[in-house]
CSV table of C-alpha atoms and ligand atoms in Angstrom, one decimal:
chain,number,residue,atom,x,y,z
H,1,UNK,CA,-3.1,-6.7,-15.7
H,2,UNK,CA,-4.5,-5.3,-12.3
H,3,UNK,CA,-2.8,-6.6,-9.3
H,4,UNK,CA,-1.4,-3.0,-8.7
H,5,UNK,CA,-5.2,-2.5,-7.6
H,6,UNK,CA,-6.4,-5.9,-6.2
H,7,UNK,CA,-4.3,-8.9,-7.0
H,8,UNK,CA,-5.4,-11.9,-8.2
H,9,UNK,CA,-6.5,-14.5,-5.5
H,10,UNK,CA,-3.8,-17.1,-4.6
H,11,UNK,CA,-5.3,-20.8,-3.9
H,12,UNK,CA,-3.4,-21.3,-0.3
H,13,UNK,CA,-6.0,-17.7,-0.1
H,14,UNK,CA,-9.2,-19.4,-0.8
H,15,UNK,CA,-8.0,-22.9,1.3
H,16,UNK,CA,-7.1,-20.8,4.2
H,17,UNK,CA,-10.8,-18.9,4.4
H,18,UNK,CA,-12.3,-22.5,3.5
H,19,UNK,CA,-10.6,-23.6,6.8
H,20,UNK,CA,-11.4,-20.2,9.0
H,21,UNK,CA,-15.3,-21.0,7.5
H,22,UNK,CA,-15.3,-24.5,9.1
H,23,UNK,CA,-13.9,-23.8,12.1
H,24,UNK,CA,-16.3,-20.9,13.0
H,25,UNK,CA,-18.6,-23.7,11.6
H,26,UNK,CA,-17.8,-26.5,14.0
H,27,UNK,CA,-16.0,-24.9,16.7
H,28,UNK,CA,-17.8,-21.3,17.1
H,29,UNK,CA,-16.5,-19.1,19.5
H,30,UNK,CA,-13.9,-21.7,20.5
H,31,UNK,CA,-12.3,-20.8,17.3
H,32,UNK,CA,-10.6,-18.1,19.1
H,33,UNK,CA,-8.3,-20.6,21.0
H,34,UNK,CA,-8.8,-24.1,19.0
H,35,UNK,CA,-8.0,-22.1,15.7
H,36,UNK,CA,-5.4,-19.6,16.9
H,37,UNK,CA,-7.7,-17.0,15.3
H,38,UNK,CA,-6.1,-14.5,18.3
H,39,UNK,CA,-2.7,-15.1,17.1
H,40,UNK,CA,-3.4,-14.5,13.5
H,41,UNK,CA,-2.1,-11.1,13.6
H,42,UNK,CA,1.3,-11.7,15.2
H,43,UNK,CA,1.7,-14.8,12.4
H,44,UNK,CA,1.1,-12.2,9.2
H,45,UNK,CA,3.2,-9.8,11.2
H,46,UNK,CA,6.0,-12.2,10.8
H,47,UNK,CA,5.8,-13.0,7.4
H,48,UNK,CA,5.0,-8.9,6.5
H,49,UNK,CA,8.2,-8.3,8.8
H,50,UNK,CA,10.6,-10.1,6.5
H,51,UNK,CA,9.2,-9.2,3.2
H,52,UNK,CA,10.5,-5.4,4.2
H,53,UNK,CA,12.9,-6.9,6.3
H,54,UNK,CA,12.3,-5.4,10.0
H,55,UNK,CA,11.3,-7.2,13.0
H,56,UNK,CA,7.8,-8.0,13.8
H,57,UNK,CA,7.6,-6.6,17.0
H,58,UNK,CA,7.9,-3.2,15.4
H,59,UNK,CA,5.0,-3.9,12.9
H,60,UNK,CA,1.0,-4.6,13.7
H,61,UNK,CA,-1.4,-6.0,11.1
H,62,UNK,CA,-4.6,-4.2,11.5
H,63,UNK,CA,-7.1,-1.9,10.5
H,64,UNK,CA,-7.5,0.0,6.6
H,65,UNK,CA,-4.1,2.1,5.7
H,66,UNK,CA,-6.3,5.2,5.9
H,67,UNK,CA,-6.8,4.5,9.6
H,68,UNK,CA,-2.6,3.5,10.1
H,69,UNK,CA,-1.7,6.4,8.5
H,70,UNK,CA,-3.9,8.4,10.8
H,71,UNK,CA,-2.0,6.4,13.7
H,72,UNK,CA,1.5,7.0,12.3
H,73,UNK,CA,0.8,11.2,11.7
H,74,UNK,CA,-0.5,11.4,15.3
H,75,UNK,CA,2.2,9.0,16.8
H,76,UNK,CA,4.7,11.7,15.1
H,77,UNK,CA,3.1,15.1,16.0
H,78,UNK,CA,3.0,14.0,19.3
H,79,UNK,CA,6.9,12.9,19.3
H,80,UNK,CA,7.4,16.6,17.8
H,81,UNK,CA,8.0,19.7,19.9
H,82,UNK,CA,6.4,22.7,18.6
H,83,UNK,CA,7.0,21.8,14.6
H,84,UNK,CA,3.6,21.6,13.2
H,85,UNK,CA,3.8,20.8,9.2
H,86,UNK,CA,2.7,17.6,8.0
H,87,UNK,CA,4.9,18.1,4.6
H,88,UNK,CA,3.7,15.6,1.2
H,89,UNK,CA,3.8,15.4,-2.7
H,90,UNK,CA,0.9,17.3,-4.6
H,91,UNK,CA,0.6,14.0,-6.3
H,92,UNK,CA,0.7,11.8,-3.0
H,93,UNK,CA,-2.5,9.3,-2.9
H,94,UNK,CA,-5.1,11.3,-2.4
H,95,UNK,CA,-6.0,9.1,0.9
H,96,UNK,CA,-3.1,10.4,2.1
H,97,UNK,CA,-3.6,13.8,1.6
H,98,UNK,CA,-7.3,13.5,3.1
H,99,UNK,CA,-6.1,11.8,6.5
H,100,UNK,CA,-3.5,14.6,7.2
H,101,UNK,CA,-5.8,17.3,5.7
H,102,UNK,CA,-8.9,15.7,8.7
H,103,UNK,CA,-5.9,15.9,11.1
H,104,UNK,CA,-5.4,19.7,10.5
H,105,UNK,CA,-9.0,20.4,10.7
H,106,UNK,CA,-8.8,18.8,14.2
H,107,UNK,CA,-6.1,20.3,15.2
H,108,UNK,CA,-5.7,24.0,14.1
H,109,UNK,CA,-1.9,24.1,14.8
H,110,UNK,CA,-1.6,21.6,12.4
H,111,UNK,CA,-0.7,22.4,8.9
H,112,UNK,CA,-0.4,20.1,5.4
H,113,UNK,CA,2.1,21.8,3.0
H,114,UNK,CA,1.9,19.5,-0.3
H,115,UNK,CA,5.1,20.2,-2.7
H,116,UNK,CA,5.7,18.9,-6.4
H,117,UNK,CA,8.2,16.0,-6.0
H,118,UNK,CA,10.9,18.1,-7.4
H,119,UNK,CA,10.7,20.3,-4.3
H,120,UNK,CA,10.8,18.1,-1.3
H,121,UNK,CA,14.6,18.7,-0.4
H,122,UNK,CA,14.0,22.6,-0.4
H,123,UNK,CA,10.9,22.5,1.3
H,124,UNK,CA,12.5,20.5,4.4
H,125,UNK,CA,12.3,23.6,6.8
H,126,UNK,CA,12.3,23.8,10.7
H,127,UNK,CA,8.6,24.5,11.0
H,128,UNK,CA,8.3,20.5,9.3
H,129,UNK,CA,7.4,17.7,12.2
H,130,UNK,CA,6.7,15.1,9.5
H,131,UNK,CA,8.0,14.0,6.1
H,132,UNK,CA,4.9,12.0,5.3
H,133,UNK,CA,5.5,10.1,1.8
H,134,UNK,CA,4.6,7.2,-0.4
H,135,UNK,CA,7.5,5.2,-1.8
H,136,UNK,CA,6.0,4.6,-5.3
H,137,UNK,CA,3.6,6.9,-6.7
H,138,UNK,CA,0.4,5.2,-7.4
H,139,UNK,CA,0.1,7.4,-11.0
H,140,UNK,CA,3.1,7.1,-12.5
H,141,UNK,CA,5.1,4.2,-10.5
H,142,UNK,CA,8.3,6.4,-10.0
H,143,UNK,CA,9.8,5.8,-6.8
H,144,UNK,CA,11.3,8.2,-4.6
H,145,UNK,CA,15.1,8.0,-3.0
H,146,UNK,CA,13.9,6.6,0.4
H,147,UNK,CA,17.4,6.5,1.9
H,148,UNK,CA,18.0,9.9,0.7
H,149,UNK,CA,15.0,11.5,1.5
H,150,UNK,CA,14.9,9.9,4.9
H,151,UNK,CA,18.2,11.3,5.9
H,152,UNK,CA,17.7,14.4,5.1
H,153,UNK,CA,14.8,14.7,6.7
H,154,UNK,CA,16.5,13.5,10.2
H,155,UNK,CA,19.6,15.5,9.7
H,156,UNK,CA,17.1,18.7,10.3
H,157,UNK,CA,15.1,17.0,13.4
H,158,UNK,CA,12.0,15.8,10.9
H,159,UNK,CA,10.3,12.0,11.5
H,160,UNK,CA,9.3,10.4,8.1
H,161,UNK,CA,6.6,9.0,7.6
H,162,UNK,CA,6.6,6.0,4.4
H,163,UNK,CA,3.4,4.4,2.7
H,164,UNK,CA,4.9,1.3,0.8
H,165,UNK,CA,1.3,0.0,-0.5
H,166,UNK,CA,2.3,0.4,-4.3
H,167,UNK,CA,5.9,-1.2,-3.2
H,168,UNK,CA,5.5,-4.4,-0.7
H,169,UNK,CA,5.4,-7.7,-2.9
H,170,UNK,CA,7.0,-5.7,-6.0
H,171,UNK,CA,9.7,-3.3,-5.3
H,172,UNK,CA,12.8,-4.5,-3.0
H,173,UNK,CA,11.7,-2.4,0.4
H,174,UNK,CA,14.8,-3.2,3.4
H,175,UNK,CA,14.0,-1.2,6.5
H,176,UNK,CA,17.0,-2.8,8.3
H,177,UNK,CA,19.2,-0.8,6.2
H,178,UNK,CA,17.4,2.7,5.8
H,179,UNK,CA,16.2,4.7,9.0
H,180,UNK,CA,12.5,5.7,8.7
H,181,UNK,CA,10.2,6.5,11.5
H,182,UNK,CA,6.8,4.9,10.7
H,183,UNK,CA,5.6,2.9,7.6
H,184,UNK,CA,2.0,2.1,6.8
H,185,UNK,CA,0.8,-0.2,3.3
H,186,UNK,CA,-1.5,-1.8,1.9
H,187,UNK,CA,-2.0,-5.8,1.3
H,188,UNK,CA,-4.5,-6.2,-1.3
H,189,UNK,CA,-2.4,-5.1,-4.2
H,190,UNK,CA,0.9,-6.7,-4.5
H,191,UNK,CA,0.3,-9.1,-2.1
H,192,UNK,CA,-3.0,-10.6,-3.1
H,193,UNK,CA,-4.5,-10.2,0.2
H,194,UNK,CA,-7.9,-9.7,-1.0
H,195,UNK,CA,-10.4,-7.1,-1.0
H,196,UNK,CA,-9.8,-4.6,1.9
H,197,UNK,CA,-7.6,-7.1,3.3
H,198,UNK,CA,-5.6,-5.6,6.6
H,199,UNK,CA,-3.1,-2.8,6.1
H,200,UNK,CA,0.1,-3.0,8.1
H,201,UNK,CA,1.9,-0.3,10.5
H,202,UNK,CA,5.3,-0.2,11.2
H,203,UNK,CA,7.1,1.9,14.0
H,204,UNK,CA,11.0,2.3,14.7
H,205,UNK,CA,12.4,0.0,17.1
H,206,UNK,CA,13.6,3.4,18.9
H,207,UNK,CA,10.2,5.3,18.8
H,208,UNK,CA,8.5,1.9,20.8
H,209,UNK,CA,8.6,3.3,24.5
H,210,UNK,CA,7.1,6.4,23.3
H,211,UNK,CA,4.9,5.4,20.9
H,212,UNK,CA,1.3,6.4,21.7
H,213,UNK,CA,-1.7,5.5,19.5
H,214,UNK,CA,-4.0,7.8,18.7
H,215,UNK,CA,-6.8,4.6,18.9
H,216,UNK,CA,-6.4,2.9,22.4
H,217,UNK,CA,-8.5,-0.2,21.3
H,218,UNK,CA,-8.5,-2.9,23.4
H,219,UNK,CA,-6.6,-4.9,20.9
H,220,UNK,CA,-3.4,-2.3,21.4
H,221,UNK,CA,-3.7,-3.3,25.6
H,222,UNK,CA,-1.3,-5.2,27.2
H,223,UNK,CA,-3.7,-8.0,28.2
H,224,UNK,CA,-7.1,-7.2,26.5
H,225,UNK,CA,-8.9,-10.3,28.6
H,226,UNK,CA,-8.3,-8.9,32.1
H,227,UNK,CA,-10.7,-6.5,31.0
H,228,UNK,CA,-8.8,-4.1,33.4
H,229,UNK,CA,-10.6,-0.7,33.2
H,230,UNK,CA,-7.7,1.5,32.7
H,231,UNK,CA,-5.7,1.1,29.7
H,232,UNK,CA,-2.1,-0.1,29.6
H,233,UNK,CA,-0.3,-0.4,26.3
H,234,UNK,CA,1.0,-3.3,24.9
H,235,UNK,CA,4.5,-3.8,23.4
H,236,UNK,CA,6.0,-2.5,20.5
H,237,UNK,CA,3.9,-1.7,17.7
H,238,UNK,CA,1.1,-4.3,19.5
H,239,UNK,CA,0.1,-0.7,20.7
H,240,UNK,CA,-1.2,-0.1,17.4
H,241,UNK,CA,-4.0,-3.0,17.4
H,242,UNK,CA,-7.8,-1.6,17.8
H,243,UNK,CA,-10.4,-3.7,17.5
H,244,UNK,CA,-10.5,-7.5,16.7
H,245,UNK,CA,-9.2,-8.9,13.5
H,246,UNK,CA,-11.2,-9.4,10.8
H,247,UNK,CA,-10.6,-13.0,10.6
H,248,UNK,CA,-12.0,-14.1,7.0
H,249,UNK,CA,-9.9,-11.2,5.8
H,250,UNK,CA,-6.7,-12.5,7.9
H,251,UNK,CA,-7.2,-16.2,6.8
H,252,UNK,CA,-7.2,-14.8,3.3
H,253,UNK,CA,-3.9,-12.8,3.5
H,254,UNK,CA,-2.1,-15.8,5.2
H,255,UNK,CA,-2.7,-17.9,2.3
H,256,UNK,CA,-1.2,-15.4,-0.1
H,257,UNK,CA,1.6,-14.3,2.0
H,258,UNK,CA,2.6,-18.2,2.6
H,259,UNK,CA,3.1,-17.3,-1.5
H,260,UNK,CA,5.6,-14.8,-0.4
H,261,UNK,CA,7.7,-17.3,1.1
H,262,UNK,CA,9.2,-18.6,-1.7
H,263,UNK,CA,9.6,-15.6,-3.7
H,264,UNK,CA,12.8,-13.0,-3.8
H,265,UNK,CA,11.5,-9.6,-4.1
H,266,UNK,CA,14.4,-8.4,-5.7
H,267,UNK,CA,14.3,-10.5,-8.7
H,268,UNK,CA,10.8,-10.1,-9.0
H,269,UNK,CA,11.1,-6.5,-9.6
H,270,UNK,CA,13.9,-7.2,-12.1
H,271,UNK,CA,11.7,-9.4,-14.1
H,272,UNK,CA,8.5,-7.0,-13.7
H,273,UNK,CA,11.0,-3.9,-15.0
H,274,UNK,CA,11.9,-6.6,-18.1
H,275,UNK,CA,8.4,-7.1,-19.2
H,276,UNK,CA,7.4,-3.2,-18.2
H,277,UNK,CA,10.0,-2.3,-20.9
H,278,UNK,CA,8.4,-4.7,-23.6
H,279,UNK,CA,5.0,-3.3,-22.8
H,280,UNK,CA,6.2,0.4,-23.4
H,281,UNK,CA,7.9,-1.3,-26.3
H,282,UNK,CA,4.8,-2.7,-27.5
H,283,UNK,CA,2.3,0.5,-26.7
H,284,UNK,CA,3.9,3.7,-27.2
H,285,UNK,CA,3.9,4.3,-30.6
H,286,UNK,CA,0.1,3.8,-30.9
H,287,UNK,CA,-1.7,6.9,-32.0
H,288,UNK,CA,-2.5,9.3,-29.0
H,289,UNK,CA,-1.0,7.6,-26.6
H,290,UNK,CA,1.7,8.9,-23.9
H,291,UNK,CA,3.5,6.5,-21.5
H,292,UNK,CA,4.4,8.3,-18.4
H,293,UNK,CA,6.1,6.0,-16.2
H,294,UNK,CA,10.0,6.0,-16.0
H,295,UNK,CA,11.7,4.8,-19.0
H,296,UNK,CA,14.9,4.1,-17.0
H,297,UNK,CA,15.8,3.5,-13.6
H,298,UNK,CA,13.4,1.9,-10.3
H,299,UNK,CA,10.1,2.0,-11.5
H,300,UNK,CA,6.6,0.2,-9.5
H,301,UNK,CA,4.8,-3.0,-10.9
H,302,UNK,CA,2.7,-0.3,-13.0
H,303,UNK,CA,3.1,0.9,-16.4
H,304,UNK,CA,0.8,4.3,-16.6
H,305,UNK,CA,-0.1,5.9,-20.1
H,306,UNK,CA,-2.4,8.7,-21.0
H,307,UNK,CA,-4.8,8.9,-23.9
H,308,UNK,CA,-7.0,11.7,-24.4
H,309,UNK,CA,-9.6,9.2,-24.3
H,310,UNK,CA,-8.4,7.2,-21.2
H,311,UNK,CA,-11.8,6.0,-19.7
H,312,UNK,CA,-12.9,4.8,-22.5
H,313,UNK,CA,-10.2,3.1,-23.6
H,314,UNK,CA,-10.1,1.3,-20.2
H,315,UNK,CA,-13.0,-0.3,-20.3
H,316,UNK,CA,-12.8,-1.2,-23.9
H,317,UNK,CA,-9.8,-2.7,-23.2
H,318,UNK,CA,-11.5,-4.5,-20.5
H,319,UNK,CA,-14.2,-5.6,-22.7
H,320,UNK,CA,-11.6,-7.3,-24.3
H,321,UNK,CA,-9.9,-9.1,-22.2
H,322,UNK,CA,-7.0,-6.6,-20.9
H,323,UNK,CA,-8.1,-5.8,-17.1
H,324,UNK,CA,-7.0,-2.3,-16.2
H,325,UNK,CA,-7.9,0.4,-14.5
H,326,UNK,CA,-8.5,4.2,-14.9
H,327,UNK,CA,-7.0,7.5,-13.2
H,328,UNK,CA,-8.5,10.8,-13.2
H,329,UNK,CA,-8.3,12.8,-15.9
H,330,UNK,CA,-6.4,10.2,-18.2
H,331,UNK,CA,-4.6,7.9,-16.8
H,332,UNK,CA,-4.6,4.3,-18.1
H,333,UNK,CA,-2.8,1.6,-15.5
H,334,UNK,CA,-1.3,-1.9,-16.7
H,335,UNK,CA,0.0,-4.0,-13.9
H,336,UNK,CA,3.5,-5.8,-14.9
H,337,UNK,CA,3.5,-8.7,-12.2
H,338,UNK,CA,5.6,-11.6,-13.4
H,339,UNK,CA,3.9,-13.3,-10.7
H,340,UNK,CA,0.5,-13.0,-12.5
H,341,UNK,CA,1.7,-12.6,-16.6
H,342,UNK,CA,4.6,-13.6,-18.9
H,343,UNK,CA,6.2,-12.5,-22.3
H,344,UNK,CA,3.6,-14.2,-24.0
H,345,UNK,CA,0.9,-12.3,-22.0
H,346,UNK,CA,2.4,-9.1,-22.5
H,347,UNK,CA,3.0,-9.2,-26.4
H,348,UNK,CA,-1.1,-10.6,-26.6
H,349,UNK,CA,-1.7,-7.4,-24.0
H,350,UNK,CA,0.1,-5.4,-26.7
H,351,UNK,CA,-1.8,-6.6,-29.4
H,352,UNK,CA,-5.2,-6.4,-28.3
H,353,UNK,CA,-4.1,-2.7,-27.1
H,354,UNK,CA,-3.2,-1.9,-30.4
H,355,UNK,CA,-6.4,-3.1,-32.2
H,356,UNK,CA,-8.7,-1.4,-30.0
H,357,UNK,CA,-7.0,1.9,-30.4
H,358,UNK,CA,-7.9,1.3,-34.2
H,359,UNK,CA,-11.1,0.2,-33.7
H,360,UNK,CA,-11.8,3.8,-33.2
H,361,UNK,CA,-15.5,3.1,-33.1
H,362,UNK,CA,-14.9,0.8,-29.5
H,363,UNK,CA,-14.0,4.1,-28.2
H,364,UNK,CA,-17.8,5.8,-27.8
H,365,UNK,CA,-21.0,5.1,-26.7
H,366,UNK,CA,-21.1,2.7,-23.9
H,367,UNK,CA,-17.6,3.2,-22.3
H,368,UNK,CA,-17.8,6.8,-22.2
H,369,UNK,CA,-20.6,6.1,-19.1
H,370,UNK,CA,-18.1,6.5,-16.1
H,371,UNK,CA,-19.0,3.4,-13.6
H,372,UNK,CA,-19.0,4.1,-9.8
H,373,UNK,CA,-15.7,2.2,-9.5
H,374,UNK,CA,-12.7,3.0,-12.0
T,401,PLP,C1,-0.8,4.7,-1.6
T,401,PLP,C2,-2.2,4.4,-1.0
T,401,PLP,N1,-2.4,4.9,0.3
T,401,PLP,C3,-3.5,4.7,0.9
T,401,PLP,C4,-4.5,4.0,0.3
T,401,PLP,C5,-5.8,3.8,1.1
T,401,PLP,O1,-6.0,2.4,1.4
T,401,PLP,P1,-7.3,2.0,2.2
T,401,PLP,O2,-8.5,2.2,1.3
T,401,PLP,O3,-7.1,0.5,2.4
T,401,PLP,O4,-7.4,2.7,3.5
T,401,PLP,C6,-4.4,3.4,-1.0
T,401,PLP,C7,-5.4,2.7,-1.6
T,401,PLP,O5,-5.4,2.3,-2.8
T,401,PLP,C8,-3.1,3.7,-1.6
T,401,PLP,O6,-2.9,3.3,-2.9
């Protein structure tokens, strides 16, 4: 009940790092060319590209999202003239708020402004370069208006800038029919990728010529193996490519996005809202507890509840069976994949939920310790 925060591992995952093992085994450094390790970005490019529906020559595979949302923020500022706000969501991931927050201590003329949700529209002022947002909010897994955000944004000369990690694999995402600027997300939640597996950057088609990387890593140049001393960048959002691929971690996310493949986002997220709404149905009359997340309307693969006693109750829960995860100051987090659980799953989720809240003794001692990792 945790794939919002690390899906489970898919077997094409673990037969696909089996394979990238024995080749580095029995081909070494050949494995570059015998094993098309070099084209493994370009191939999960591909199959990223039409889960969100873009082309892949306007998306790289590469790097953490902390360091492609740094790429994305400087790409825009340096598209903007004069405008110097980065303007976010108070309650934006608080990644996100660090990377632009390191950008303005960098750069002086740089400023963050962070709004409440409710005061985006208002706050969209001629002094803002970049709209920089993510699509589903990793607390509460409301999802903002994309289209109308994004157009608003444009209509007064802003770029917008989207972080899809808590929607790719779960909530429909289809840039060919919304114009954004940049995109950046994360592959090791909805998509099984695997721990820290590569995060993926996404540039408009229009912004391509102009696009400059922040990072001009040999990776991003238009033929890395001349080893030509000046730099030249590559095309489209190859630009965006650093340093070389973390292979194992590649091999792993092309096994779980061959998953993908066969799988309709759309319906997906219909089927995730279904068993969302008997897991509220299930939970939220338990003593002390408060759920959150949208009752109605698009909602993440999340269902988020607070109990005054949230950390504990995580990892009680935990104990018995129920992975979730915790939130500061007490936030509890169920993942509602119907890739990963069904209707049974959910109403033995429900139950076990319900009998540890009773068991009001589970509830001290050892899981009030917090562990380094919530
Ligand atoms: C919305 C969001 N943005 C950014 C990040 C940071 O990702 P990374 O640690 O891979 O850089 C996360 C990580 O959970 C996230 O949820």
């Amino acid at each position: 009940m945790c794939g919002h925060s690390l899906g489970p591992v898919a077997k094409r995952s673990k037969k696909r790092v089996l394979e990238a093992l024995e080749a580095w085994e029995h081909q070494a450094v050949s494995a570059w060319n015998l094993s098309q390790w070099m084209e493994l970005p370009q191939i999960l490019s591909e199959k990223i590209a039409t889960i969100i529906k873009c082309s892949s020559e306007d998306l790289a595979v590469c790097d953490s999202t902390s360091v492609n949302l740094f790429k994305a923020i400087m790409s825009a500022l340096k598209l903007q003239n004069r405008r110097n706000v980065v303007l976010t969501t108070k309650d934006n991931f608080p990644a996100d708020l660090y990377i632009s927050q390191g950008i303005a201590n960098f750069h002086p003329q740089v400023h963050v402004h962070a709004v409440p949700a409710e005061s985006l529209m208002s706050s969209l002022t001629e002094d803002v370069a970049v709209l920089m947002l993510s699509h589903t909010n990793y607390r509460d897994a409301s999802v903002l208006d994309m289209e109308k955000l994004s157009r608003a944004a444009h209509e007064r000369g802003i770029l917008v800038i989207w972080d899809l990690s808590h929607s790719i694999g779960i909530v429909p995402v289809d840039l060919s029919s919304v114009e954004i600027d940049f995109a950046v997300g994360c592959t090791y939640k909805y998509l099984s990728g695997g721990p820290g597996s590569p995060s993926f950057i996404y540039a408009h088609p229009r912004h391509q010529k102009s696009l400059e990387s922040p990072i001009s890593g040999w990776m991003g140049h238009k033929k890395p193996f001349e080893f030509n001393v000046n730099y030249i960048k590559g095309s489209g959002s190859q630009a965006y490519m650093s340093g070389t691929p973390s292979i194992l971690s590649f091999a792993a996310l092309r096994g779980a996005l061959e998953v993908f493949e066969h799988i309709d986002i759309v319906s997906l997220s219909r089927d995730s809202e279904q068993l969302a709404d008997s897991l509220i149905a299930c939970i939220e009359k338990s003593e002390d507890i408060s759920v959150i997340s949208p009752k109605t309307g698009t909602r993440g693969g999340h269902v988020a509840l607070t109990h005054p006693n949230g950390y504990a109750l995580s990892r009680a829960l935990i104990d018995h069976g129920i992975i979730c995860d915790y939130r500061e100051p007490d936030l509890v987090r169920l993942c509602v994949n119907p890739l990963h659980v069904d209707k049974q799953d959910i109403e033995l989720c429900g139950s076990v939920f319900n009998s540890v809240l009773e068991k009001k003794t589970l509830m001290g001692g050892k899981y009030q310790q917090l562990q380094s990792v919530t």
